[in-house]
PDB file of C-alpha atoms in Angstrom:
ATOM      1  CA  GLU A   8      82.348 105.833 106.709  1.00 62.00           C
ATOM      2  CA  THR A   9      84.692 108.031 106.472  1.00 68.00           C
ATOM      3  CA  GLY A  10      81.897 111.024 105.917  1.00 92.00           C
ATOM      4  CA  VAL A  11      82.888 110.476 101.400  1.00 96.00           C
ATOM      5  CA  THR A  12      80.743 108.564  99.661  1.00 96.00           C
ATOM      6  CA  GLN A  13      81.860 107.563  96.201  1.00 97.00           C
ATOM      7  CA  THR A  14      78.543 106.245  93.650  1.00 97.00           C
ATOM      8  CA  PRO A  15      78.820 103.780  91.848  1.00 97.00           C
ATOM      9  CA  ARG A  16      80.685 100.798  93.271  1.00 96.00           C
ATOM     10  CA  HIS A  17      81.056  98.836  90.718  1.00 97.00           C
ATOM     11  CA  LEU A  18      80.379 100.340  86.419  1.00 97.00           C
ATOM     12  CA  VAL A  19      81.222  98.314  83.713  1.00 96.00           C
ATOM     13  CA  MET A  20      81.459 100.132  80.569  1.00 94.00           C
ATOM     14  CA  GLY A  21      82.238 100.001  76.291  1.00 92.00           C
ATOM     15  CA  MET A  22      85.274 101.581  74.702  1.00 90.00           C
ATOM     16  CA  THR A  23      82.595 104.242  73.713  1.00 89.00           C
ATOM     17  CA  ASN A  24      80.363 105.235  76.211  1.00 90.00           C
ATOM     18  CA  LYS A  25      80.549 107.621  78.525  1.00 95.00           C
ATOM     19  CA  LYS A  26      79.513 107.727  82.017  1.00 96.00           C
ATOM     20  CA  SER A  27      79.941 109.707  85.316  1.00 97.00           C
ATOM     21  CA  LEU A  28      81.539 108.888  88.547  1.00 98.00           C
ATOM     22  CA  LYS A  29      80.477 111.086  91.808  1.00 98.00           C
ATOM     23  CA  CYS A  30      81.437 111.288  94.831  1.00 98.00           C
ATOM     24  CA  GLU A  31      80.463 113.687  97.998  1.00 97.00           C
ATOM     25  CA  GLN A  32      81.558 114.459 101.098  1.00 96.00           C
ATOM     26  CA  HIS A  33      79.298 116.752 103.940  1.00 90.00           C
ATOM     27  CA  LEU A  34      82.949 116.802 106.364  1.00 93.00           C
ATOM     28  CA  GLY A  35      83.312 121.307 105.335  1.00 92.00           C
ATOM     29  CA  HIS A  36      86.076 120.169 103.532  1.00 91.00           C
ATOM     30  CA  ASN A  37      88.365 123.019 100.373  1.00 89.00           C
ATOM     31  CA  ALA A  38      89.515 120.563  98.917  1.00 91.00           C
ATOM     32  CA  MET A  39      88.812 117.488  96.935  1.00 93.00           C
ATOM     33  CA  TYR A  40      90.665 114.749  95.346  1.00 93.00           C
ATOM     34  CA  TRP A  41      90.238 111.492  92.092  1.00 95.00           C
ATOM     35  CA  TYR A  42      92.828 109.485  92.766  1.00 94.00           C
ATOM     36  CA  LYS A  43      93.830 106.376  90.520  1.00 95.00           C
ATOM     37  CA  GLN A  44      94.697 102.744  92.174  1.00 94.00           C
ATOM     38  CA  SER A  45      95.637 100.081  89.433  1.00 92.00           C
ATOM     39  CA  ALA A  46      97.411  96.827  90.479  1.00 84.00           C
ATOM     40  CA  LYS A  47     100.766  97.123  91.550  1.00 74.00           C
ATOM     41  CA  LYS A  48     100.796 100.696  91.214  1.00 81.00           C
ATOM     42  CA  PRO A  49     100.814 103.388  93.582  1.00 81.00           C
ATOM     43  CA  LEU A  50      97.877 106.080  94.197  1.00 89.00           C
ATOM     44  CA  GLU A  51      97.830 108.164  91.094  1.00 90.00           C
ATOM     45  CA  LEU A  52      96.777 111.783  92.185  1.00 90.00           C
ATOM     46  CA  MET A  53      94.974 112.959  89.035  1.00 93.00           C
ATOM     47  CA  PHE A  54      93.451 116.077  89.658  1.00 92.00           C
ATOM     48  CA  VAL A  55      92.884 118.631  93.190  1.00 90.00           C
ATOM     49  CA  TYR A  56      90.192 121.108  93.242  1.00 91.00           C
ATOM     50  CA  SER A  57      89.981 123.295  96.300  1.00 85.00           C
ATOM     51  CA  LEU A  58      87.097 125.803  96.797  1.00 79.00           C
ATOM     52  CA  GLU A  59      85.788 123.957  93.803  1.00 76.00           C
ATOM     53  CA  GLU A  60      88.972 125.814  91.419  1.00 79.00           C
ATOM     54  CA  ARG A  61      91.022 123.200  90.049  1.00 79.00           C
ATOM     55  CA  VAL A  62      94.310 123.847  91.193  1.00 75.00           C
ATOM     56  CA  GLU A  63      96.023 120.341  90.156  1.00 72.00           C
ATOM     57  CA  ASN A  64      96.543 118.779  86.680  1.00 73.00           C
ATOM     58  CA  ASN A  65      98.475 115.502  86.641  1.00 72.00           C
ATOM     59  CA  SER A  66      99.130 114.899  82.801  1.00 84.00           C
ATOM     60  CA  VAL A  67      96.088 113.234  83.168  1.00 92.00           C
ATOM     61  CA  PRO A  68      94.222 112.358  79.116  1.00 93.00           C
ATOM     62  CA  SER A  69      91.677 114.723  78.151  1.00 92.00           C
ATOM     63  CA  ARG A  70      89.029 110.809  77.990  1.00 95.00           C
ATOM     64  CA  PHE A  71      88.520 112.146  82.090  1.00 96.00           C
ATOM     65  CA  SER A  72      86.709 115.702  82.638  1.00 95.00           C
ATOM     66  CA  PRO A  73      86.819 117.020  86.243  1.00 95.00           C
ATOM     67  CA  GLU A  74      84.101 118.959  87.964  1.00 95.00           C
ATOM     68  CA  CYS A  75      83.341 120.692  90.758  1.00 94.00           C
ATOM     69  CA  PRO A  76      79.975 121.906  90.795  1.00 93.00           C
ATOM     70  CA  ASN A  77      80.510 123.487  95.033  1.00 92.00           C
ATOM     71  CA  SER A  78      82.387 122.314  97.463  1.00 89.00           C
ATOM     72  CA  SER A  79      80.796 118.874  98.656  1.00 94.00           C
ATOM     73  CA  HIS A  80      80.130 117.248  95.816  1.00 96.00           C
ATOM     74  CA  LEU A  81      82.710 116.133  92.586  1.00 97.00           C
ATOM     75  CA  PHE A  82      82.585 114.072  89.375  1.00 97.00           C
ATOM     76  CA  LEU A  83      84.975 112.627  87.134  1.00 97.00           C
ATOM     77  CA  HIS A  84      82.693 111.794  83.414  1.00 97.00           C
ATOM     78  CA  LEU A  85      84.407 109.525  81.202  1.00 97.00           C
ATOM     79  CA  HIS A  86      84.791 109.179  77.645  1.00 94.00           C
ATOM     80  CA  THR A  87      86.060 106.781  74.839  1.00 94.00           C
ATOM     81  CA  LEU A  88      88.074 105.039  77.704  1.00 94.00           C
ATOM     82  CA  GLN A  89      90.858 102.244  77.150  1.00 95.00           C
ATOM     83  CA  PRO A  90      90.833  99.134  78.505  1.00 94.00           C
ATOM     84  CA  GLU A  91      94.060 100.191  80.461  1.00 93.00           C
ATOM     85  CA  ASP A  92      92.063 102.798  82.316  1.00 95.00           C
ATOM     86  CA  SER A  93      90.508  99.813  84.686  1.00 96.00           C
ATOM     87  CA  ALA A  94      90.947 100.822  87.730  1.00 96.00           C
ATOM     88  CA  LEU A  95      90.324 101.365  90.898  1.00 96.00           C
ATOM     89  CA  TYR A  96      88.651 105.165  91.532  1.00 98.00           C
ATOM     90  CA  LEU A  97      89.412 106.933  94.828  1.00 97.00           C
ATOM     91  CA  CYS A  98      88.078 110.654  95.378  1.00 97.00           C
ATOM     92  CA  ALA A  99      89.358 112.084  98.531  1.00 94.00           C
ATOM     93  CA  SER A 100      89.153 114.780 100.561  1.00 93.00           C
ATOM     94  CA  SER A 101      90.508 117.660 102.585  1.00 90.00           C
ATOM     95  CA  MET A 102      91.167 120.520 104.974  1.00 86.00           C
ATOM     96  CA  GLY A 103      93.280 121.651 102.262  1.00 75.00           C
ATOM     97  CA  GLY A 104      96.380 124.007 102.635  1.00 65.00           C
ATOM     98  CA  GLY A 105      98.388 121.479 102.666  1.00 63.00           C
ATOM     99  CA  ASN A 106      99.532 119.007 105.636  1.00 66.00           C
ATOM    100  CA  THR A 107      96.426 117.933 106.723  1.00 77.00           C
ATOM    101  CA  GLU A 108      94.416 114.226 106.561  1.00 85.00           C
ATOM    102  CA  ALA A 109      92.561 113.024 103.544  1.00 90.00           C
ATOM    103  CA  PHE A 110      89.906 110.455 104.076  1.00 93.00           C
ATOM    104  CA  PHE A 111      88.899 108.564 101.026  1.00 95.00           C
ATOM    105  CA  GLY A 112      85.870 107.431  99.851  1.00 96.00           C
ATOM    106  CA  GLN A 113      85.333 102.995  99.080  1.00 95.00           C
ATOM    107  CA  GLY A 114      86.350 104.131  95.198  1.00 96.00           C
ATOM    108  CA  THR A 115      84.632 102.938  92.440  1.00 97.00           C
ATOM    109  CA  ARG A 116      84.955  99.793  90.739  1.00 96.00           C
ATOM    110  CA  LEU A 117      86.094 100.356  86.448  1.00 97.00           C
ATOM    111  CA  THR A 118      85.838  97.940  84.402  1.00 96.00           C
ATOM    112  CA  VAL A 119      86.665  99.263  80.139  1.00 96.00           C
ATOM    113  CA  VAL A 120      85.854  96.253  78.073  1.00 94.00           C
TER     114      VAL A 120
ATOM    115  CA  GLY B  30     108.700 116.589  92.506  1.00 76.00           C
ATOM    116  CA  GLU B  31     108.499 114.075  95.481  1.00 82.00           C
ATOM    117  CA  ASN B  32     108.743 110.006  94.923  1.00 89.00           C
ATOM    118  CA  VAL B  33     108.186 107.452  97.818  1.00 94.00           C
ATOM    119  CA  GLU B  34     110.328 104.199  97.573  1.00 96.00           C
ATOM    120  CA  GLN B  35     107.841 101.525 100.529  1.00 97.00           C
ATOM    121  CA  HIS B  36     109.361  98.645 100.658  1.00 97.00           C
ATOM    122  CA  PRO B  37     109.026  95.492 101.408  1.00 97.00           C
ATOM    123  CA  SER B  38     106.022  94.898  98.933  1.00 95.00           C
ATOM    124  CA  THR B  39     104.652  91.387 101.385  1.00 97.00           C
ATOM    125  CA  LEU B  40     105.255  90.966 104.480  1.00 98.00           C
ATOM    126  CA  SER B  41     103.700  87.624 106.054  1.00 98.00           C
ATOM    127  CA  VAL B  42     104.690  87.391 109.441  1.00 98.00           C
ATOM    128  CA  GLN B  43     102.495  85.381 113.070  1.00 98.00           C
ATOM    129  CA  GLU B  44     100.038  86.772 115.325  1.00 98.00           C
ATOM    130  CA  GLY B  45     101.345  88.461 118.132  1.00 97.00           C
ATOM    131  CA  ASP B  46     104.987  88.573 116.460  1.00 97.00           C
ATOM    132  CA  SER B  47     105.809  92.725 115.690  1.00 98.00           C
ATOM    133  CA  ALA B  48     105.545  93.772 111.724  1.00 98.00           C
ATOM    134  CA  VAL B  49     108.385  97.403 110.499  1.00 98.00           C
ATOM    135  CA  ILE B  50     107.262  98.669 106.991  1.00 98.00           C
ATOM    136  CA  LYS B  51     109.757 101.538 105.576  1.00 98.00           C
ATOM    137  CA  CYS B  52     109.400 104.187 103.548  1.00 98.00           C
ATOM    138  CA  THR B  53     111.815 106.124 101.529  1.00 97.00           C
ATOM    139  CA  TYR B  54     111.417 109.657 100.153  1.00 96.00           C
ATOM    140  CA  SER B  55     112.948 112.705  97.689  1.00 93.00           C
ATOM    141  CA  ASP B  56     111.440 116.104  98.722  1.00 89.00           C
ATOM    142  CA  SER B  57     113.121 117.269 101.817  1.00 88.00           C
ATOM    143  CA  ALA B  58     111.015 120.431 102.122  1.00 86.00           C
ATOM    144  CA  SER B  59     108.423 117.048 102.712  1.00 89.00           C
ATOM    145  CA  ASN B  60     106.941 117.792 106.274  1.00 88.00           C
ATOM    146  CA  TYR B  61     103.701 115.532 106.670  1.00 91.00           C
ATOM    147  CA  PHE B  62     104.026 111.919 107.118  1.00 95.00           C
ATOM    148  CA  PRO B  63     101.091 110.140 106.713  1.00 95.00           C
ATOM    149  CA  TRP B  64     100.294 105.820 107.068  1.00 97.00           C
ATOM    150  CA  TYR B  65      96.948 104.790 105.393  1.00 97.00           C
ATOM    151  CA  LYS B  66      95.479 101.334 105.740  1.00 97.00           C
ATOM    152  CA  GLN B  67      93.281  99.458 103.112  1.00 96.00           C
ATOM    153  CA  GLU B  68      91.732  96.608 103.007  1.00 94.00           C
ATOM    154  CA  LEU B  69      89.945  94.449 100.892  1.00 89.00           C
ATOM    155  CA  GLY B  70      86.891  96.539  98.752  1.00 85.00           C
ATOM    156  CA  LYS B  71      87.181  99.736 101.228  1.00 89.00           C
ATOM    157  CA  GLY B  72      88.896 103.333 100.282  1.00 93.00           C
ATOM    158  CA  PRO B  73      92.111 103.951 102.726  1.00 95.00           C
ATOM    159  CA  GLN B  74      91.589 105.112 106.077  1.00 94.00           C
ATOM    160  CA  LEU B  75      94.449 107.229 108.214  1.00 94.00           C
ATOM    161  CA  ILE B  76      95.743 105.196 111.176  1.00 96.00           C
ATOM    162  CA  ILE B  77      98.118 107.094 112.151  1.00 96.00           C
ATOM    163  CA  ASP B  78     100.864 110.417 110.660  1.00 94.00           C
ATOM    164  CA  ILE B  79     103.487 112.798 111.766  1.00 93.00           C
ATOM    165  CA  ARG B  80     104.905 115.866 111.157  1.00 89.00           C
ATOM    166  CA  SER B  81     108.502 116.368 110.541  1.00 83.00           C
ATOM    167  CA  ASN B  82     109.069 118.524 113.862  1.00 82.00           C
ATOM    168  CA  VAL B  83     108.486 114.606 115.711  1.00 82.00           C
ATOM    169  CA  GLY B  84     110.908 111.869 115.751  1.00 90.00           C
ATOM    170  CA  GLU B  85     108.201 109.697 116.879  1.00 94.00           C
ATOM    171  CA  LYS B  86     104.249 109.072 117.758  1.00 94.00           C
ATOM    172  CA  LYS B  87     102.293 106.371 119.483  1.00 96.00           C
ATOM    173  CA  ASP B  88      99.781 105.001 118.714  1.00 94.00           C
ATOM    174  CA  GLN B  89      98.345 101.591 120.902  1.00 96.00           C
ATOM    175  CA  ARG B  90      99.826  99.153 118.975  1.00 97.00           C
ATOM    176  CA  ILE B  91     101.558 100.912 116.348  1.00 98.00           C
ATOM    177  CA  ALA B  92     103.712 103.734 116.267  1.00 98.00           C
ATOM    178  CA  VAL B  93     105.529 105.573 113.469  1.00 98.00           C
ATOM    179  CA  THR B  94     109.477 107.474 113.382  1.00 97.00           C
ATOM    180  CA  LEU B  95     110.763 109.522 111.295  1.00 96.00           C
ATOM    181  CA  ASN B  96     114.222 110.966 110.346  1.00 95.00           C
ATOM    182  CA  LYS B  97     114.345 113.659 108.646  1.00 92.00           C
ATOM    183  CA  THR B  98     117.871 113.219 107.308  1.00 93.00           C
ATOM    184  CA  ALA B  99     118.074 110.372 106.088  1.00 94.00           C
ATOM    185  CA  LYS B 100     114.288 110.762 104.778  1.00 95.00           C
ATOM    186  CA  HIS B 101     113.059 107.910 105.657  1.00 95.00           C
ATOM    187  CA  PHE B 102     109.947 106.701 107.731  1.00 97.00           C
ATOM    188  CA  SER B 103     108.367 103.744 109.245  1.00 98.00           C
ATOM    189  CA  LEU B 104     105.918 102.148 110.979  1.00 98.00           C
ATOM    190  CA  HIS B 105     106.087  99.764 113.521  1.00 98.00           C
ATOM    191  CA  ILE B 106     102.936  97.254 114.591  1.00 98.00           C
ATOM    192  CA  THR B 107     103.471  95.428 117.563  1.00 97.00           C
ATOM    193  CA  GLU B 108     101.393  91.738 119.583  1.00 98.00           C
ATOM    194  CA  THR B 109     100.181  92.377 115.210  1.00 98.00           C
ATOM    195  CA  GLN B 110      96.237  90.178 115.067  1.00 97.00           C
ATOM    196  CA  PRO B 111      94.276  89.108 112.118  1.00 96.00           C
ATOM    197  CA  GLU B 112      92.566  91.524 111.848  1.00 96.00           C
ATOM    198  CA  ASP B 113      95.657  93.886 110.810  1.00 98.00           C
ATOM    199  CA  SER B 114      95.635  91.704 107.685  1.00 97.00           C
ATOM    200  CA  ALA B 115      95.469  94.843 105.033  1.00 97.00           C
ATOM    201  CA  VAL B 116      97.929  96.967 102.508  1.00 96.00           C
ATOM    202  CA  TYR B 117      99.319  99.615 104.273  1.00 97.00           C
ATOM    203  CA  PHE B 118     100.779 102.945 102.423  1.00 97.00           C
ATOM    204  CA  CYS B 119     102.397 105.252 103.701  1.00 97.00           C
ATOM    205  CA  ALA B 120     102.303 108.875 102.269  1.00 94.00           C
ATOM    206  CA  ALA B 121     104.374 112.100 102.115  1.00 92.00           C
ATOM    207  CA  SER B 122     102.822 115.642 101.521  1.00 86.00           C
ATOM    208  CA  ASP B 123     104.621 117.564  98.316  1.00 69.00           C
ATOM    209  CA  GLY B 124     105.025 120.102 100.598  1.00 61.00           C
ATOM    210  CA  GLY B 125     102.885 123.159  98.464  1.00 63.00           C
ATOM    211  CA  SER B 126     100.495 124.959  98.887  1.00 60.00           C
ATOM    212  CA  GLN B 127      98.386 122.269  98.367  1.00 63.00           C
ATOM    213  CA  GLY B 128     100.037 119.884 100.483  1.00 67.00           C
ATOM    214  CA  ASN B 129      98.900 116.984  97.839  1.00 80.00           C
ATOM    215  CA  LEU B 130     100.185 113.378  98.805  1.00 87.00           C
ATOM    216  CA  ILE B 131     102.345 111.000  96.878  1.00 88.00           C
ATOM    217  CA  PHE B 132     102.188 107.562  98.244  1.00 91.00           C
ATOM    218  CA  GLY B 133     104.068 104.132  97.932  1.00 94.00           C
ATOM    219  CA  LYS B 134     102.916 101.485  96.435  1.00 93.00           C
ATOM    220  CA  GLY B 135     101.529  99.844  99.518  1.00 94.00           C
ATOM    221  CA  THR B 136     102.500  96.565 101.474  1.00 96.00           C
ATOM    222  CA  LYS B 137     100.340  93.958 101.936  1.00 96.00           C
ATOM    223  CA  LEU B 138     100.697  92.230 105.297  1.00 98.00           C
ATOM    224  CA  SER B 139      99.311  89.910 106.487  1.00 98.00           C
ATOM    225  CA  VAL B 140      99.099  88.413 110.019  1.00 97.00           C
ATOM    226  CA  LYS B 141      98.137  84.063 110.119  1.00 96.00           C
ATOM    227  CA  PRO B 142      96.972  83.334 113.679  1.00 92.00           C
TER     228      PRO B 142
END
């Protein structure tokens, strides 16, 4: 248990659906991240929030929409996804400010059909 | 931006042998290098990290070495055990104010009893 909780653990959605992934941390961290993990690819950083402000968006398609209502919660809203978006989506948190340990959740395994 | 290369992609060793995984990075400004272990169905977990003011760090059977001049760092696991079987990721901080982690592609380590 790392202190970062993601729900749901598994999600199957059609290309026309709208769904949301949720991440929660109670570690007192200031920064939260979304990563995408696909087979045979490095972990890809998607979004970074620091003190609830989005500080980075790594050219992610607009069908992925993040939301950080407070420093403990992070959401990833999904709509009109493509089959190639199927992957493990990992949330992480850290103290931020650079060079600090990132704690990961267990991920949401997303399948787009 | 930072680029991290990791080798090998798969590694099979006999229980009790040593395992070595190597990574190179491109950004000389990077100064934080963590290693993560990811077991099946779980998110990555930090096992050891090193900062650029240190050349080597040990924690029981695990050690990491850093060569800043050559821009490479390595993970060494001695006296391997079957429970060491997992995917291992190296990462480098991109040196920016957020210290975002850039990951290698991972090494799948199998320890045969």
